[in-house]
Amino acid sequence: MSERLQPGDVAPAFTLPDADGKPVSLADHQGRKVIVYFYPAALTPGCTKQACDFTDNLELLAGAGYDVIGISPDSPEKLAKFREKESLRITLLADPDKKVTEAYGAYGEKKNYGKTYLGVIRSTVVVDEQGKVERALYNVRATGHVAKIIKDLGL
């Protein structure tokens, strides 16, 4: 089980491959706010809905100074398929060993149909321009989550 981040914490640094296999670091976004969200698996209904919602609101978010990064344990090849199939415009990063997911507190015990297991906890962390955690939301719902973030950020 990983520790959950709190507002004011320094966001853990990371460098992960994107859907094209190119390395992307949190440091690449220095000076901009970043919405880093963690989802269990590309090409699944809930994760598709969430990724499409972020893509649909990307202009609004980018206009307000936010970059959006989605992280899952999927391979870059699967992320590329996901991006093409759904016409996604957000940055998708692969974290197959779940080290970054764990560092952000987005990996741990989940319950589904009465069974407890370890997995990716759908989470969103908003990082400010200085690399500090502004908000950390855990166990979020795929549907309606992006609208809630936009409202919470006052956009």
Short mmCIF file of C-alpha atoms in Angstrom, two decimals:
data_model
loop_
_atom_site.label_atom_id
_atom_site.label_comp_id
_atom_site.label_asym_id
_atom_site.label_seq_id
_atom_site.Cartn_x
_atom_site.Cartn_y
_atom_site.Cartn_z
CA MET A 1 0.00 0.00 0.00
CA SER A 2 1.33 3.41 -0.89
CA GLU A 3 0.91 6.66 1.01
CA ARG A 4 -1.64 9.06 -0.40
CA LEU A 5 -0.40 12.51 -1.33
CA GLN A 6 -1.65 15.60 0.47
CA PRO A 7 -1.89 19.22 -0.72
CA GLY A 8 1.49 20.89 -0.25
CA ASP A 9 3.50 17.68 -0.81
CA VAL A 10 6.15 17.76 -3.53
CA ALA A 11 4.76 15.73 -6.45
CA PRO A 12 7.00 12.69 -7.06
CA ALA A 13 9.19 13.21 -10.12
CA PHE A 14 8.77 10.75 -12.96
CA THR A 15 9.86 9.92 -16.49
CA LEU A 16 7.71 7.38 -18.35
CA PRO A 17 7.28 6.38 -22.01
CA ASP A 18 4.32 7.86 -23.87
CA ALA A 19 2.18 6.06 -26.46
CA ASP A 20 5.00 6.53 -29.00
CA GLY A 21 7.66 5.25 -26.59
CA LYS A 22 9.16 8.74 -26.08
CA PRO A 23 10.13 9.63 -22.49
CA VAL A 24 7.95 12.26 -20.79
CA SER A 25 8.88 13.75 -17.41
CA LEU A 26 6.88 15.77 -14.91
CA ALA A 27 9.80 18.24 -15.08
CA ASP A 28 8.96 18.83 -18.79
CA HIS A 29 5.85 20.67 -17.53
CA GLN A 30 7.63 22.98 -15.05
CA GLY A 31 5.87 26.36 -14.96
CA ARG A 32 2.49 24.90 -15.93
CA LYS A 33 -0.14 23.20 -13.84
CA VAL A 34 -0.53 19.50 -14.54
CA ILE A 35 -3.50 17.21 -13.97
CA VAL A 36 -2.01 13.74 -13.51
CA TYR A 37 -4.64 11.04 -13.47
CA PHE A 38 -4.28 7.31 -12.91
CA TYR A 39 -6.61 4.76 -14.47
CA PRO A 40 -6.64 0.93 -14.42
CA ALA A 41 -6.66 -0.03 -18.11
CA ALA A 42 -6.87 1.46 -21.60
CA LEU A 43 -9.71 0.37 -23.88
CA THR A 44 -12.13 -0.39 -21.00
CA PRO A 45 -15.50 1.42 -20.71
CA GLY A 46 -14.86 3.58 -17.62
CA CYS A 47 -11.31 4.49 -18.59
CA THR A 48 -12.43 5.33 -22.13
CA LYS A 49 -15.18 7.61 -20.81
CA GLN A 50 -12.72 9.41 -18.54
CA ALA A 51 -10.04 9.82 -21.25
CA CYS A 52 -12.65 11.12 -23.73
CA ASP A 53 -13.97 13.59 -21.12
CA PHE A 54 -10.44 14.94 -20.57
CA THR A 55 -9.91 15.18 -24.35
CA ASP A 56 -13.27 16.94 -24.83
CA ASN A 57 -12.30 19.54 -22.19
CA LEU A 58 -8.63 19.85 -23.16
CA GLU A 59 -8.99 23.30 -24.77
CA LEU A 60 -10.66 24.70 -21.65
CA LEU A 61 -8.06 23.13 -19.36
CA ALA A 62 -5.07 24.09 -21.55
CA GLY A 63 -6.44 27.63 -21.87
CA ALA A 64 -6.45 27.85 -18.07
CA GLY A 65 -2.81 26.67 -17.97
CA TYR A 66 -3.32 22.96 -17.27
CA ASP A 67 -1.64 20.03 -19.05
CA VAL A 68 -3.31 16.62 -18.74
CA ILE A 69 -1.38 13.36 -18.31
CA GLY A 70 -3.07 9.96 -17.99
CA ILE A 71 -1.02 7.11 -16.49
CA SER A 72 -1.85 3.39 -16.56
CA PRO A 73 0.06 0.09 -16.34
CA ASP A 74 -0.55 -0.50 -20.07
CA SER A 75 2.26 -0.82 -22.63
CA PRO A 76 3.02 2.10 -24.99
CA GLU A 77 1.65 -0.07 -27.85
CA LYS A 78 -1.71 -0.50 -26.10
CA LEU A 79 -1.79 3.25 -25.29
CA ALA A 80 -1.18 4.03 -28.98
CA LYS A 81 -4.16 1.81 -29.93
CA PHE A 82 -6.28 3.52 -27.26
CA ARG A 83 -5.27 6.99 -28.53
CA GLU A 84 -6.00 6.11 -32.18
CA LYS A 85 -9.29 4.29 -31.51
CA GLU A 86 -10.72 7.10 -29.34
CA SER A 87 -8.96 10.09 -31.02
CA LEU A 88 -7.44 11.10 -27.69
CA ARG A 89 -5.37 14.30 -27.52
CA ILE A 90 -4.16 13.97 -23.93
CA THR A 91 -0.72 12.61 -23.04
CA LEU A 92 -0.90 8.91 -22.12
CA LEU A 93 2.02 7.37 -20.23
CA ALA A 94 2.91 3.73 -19.57
CA ASP A 95 3.79 2.64 -16.02
CA PRO A 96 3.96 -1.18 -16.37
CA ASP A 97 5.89 -1.71 -13.10
CA LYS A 98 3.49 0.69 -11.31
CA LYS A 99 6.34 2.54 -9.54
CA VAL A 100 4.93 5.98 -10.36
CA THR A 101 1.37 4.83 -9.63
CA GLU A 102 2.56 3.66 -6.19
CA ALA A 103 4.55 6.86 -5.57
CA TYR A 104 1.34 8.85 -6.10
CA GLY A 105 -0.67 6.62 -3.75
CA ALA A 106 -2.80 5.35 -6.63
CA TYR A 107 -2.12 1.65 -6.15
CA GLY A 108 -3.58 -0.44 -3.36
CA GLU A 109 -6.47 -2.54 -2.12
CA LYS A 110 -9.67 -2.45 -4.11
CA LYS A 111 -12.94 -4.25 -3.67
CA ASN A 112 -15.02 -5.59 -6.53
CA TYR A 113 -18.01 -7.90 -6.17
CA GLY A 114 -16.97 -8.69 -2.58
CA LYS A 115 -13.40 -9.67 -3.50
CA THR A 116 -10.41 -7.66 -2.28
CA TYR A 117 -7.39 -7.37 -4.57
CA LEU A 118 -4.50 -5.02 -5.38
CA GLY A 119 -4.91 -2.69 -8.32
CA VAL A 120 -4.82 0.83 -9.69
CA ILE A 121 -7.07 3.17 -7.71
CA ARG A 122 -8.68 5.68 -10.06
CA SER A 123 -7.07 8.91 -8.82
CA THR A 124 -6.33 12.46 -9.91
CA VAL A 125 -3.54 14.70 -8.63
CA VAL A 126 -3.36 18.38 -9.59
CA VAL A 127 0.24 19.64 -9.50
CA ASP A 128 0.97 23.39 -9.42
CA GLU A 129 3.63 25.29 -11.42
CA GLN A 130 6.23 24.68 -8.70
CA GLY A 131 5.69 20.90 -8.68
CA LYS A 132 3.65 20.85 -5.45
CA VAL A 133 0.41 18.90 -5.00
CA GLU A 134 -2.54 21.31 -5.16
CA ARG A 135 -5.23 18.60 -4.87
CA ALA A 136 -5.17 14.82 -4.54
CA LEU A 137 -8.41 12.93 -5.22
CA TYR A 138 -8.65 9.17 -4.72
CA ASN A 139 -11.31 6.57 -5.58
CA VAL A 140 -12.91 8.94 -8.07
CA ARG A 141 -15.65 7.86 -10.47
CA ALA A 142 -14.89 7.74 -14.20
CA THR A 143 -18.19 9.39 -15.15
CA GLY A 144 -18.62 13.04 -14.21
CA HIS A 145 -15.14 13.32 -12.72
CA VAL A 146 -13.76 15.78 -15.29
CA ALA A 147 -16.77 18.07 -14.87
CA LYS A 148 -16.21 17.99 -11.10
CA ILE A 149 -12.52 18.91 -11.47
CA ILE A 150 -13.39 21.81 -13.78
CA LYS A 151 -15.96 23.05 -11.25
CA ASP A 152 -13.53 22.60 -8.30
CA LEU A 153 -10.80 24.51 -10.16
CA GLY A 154 -13.29 27.31 -10.86
CA LEU A 155 -12.90 27.08 -14.66
#
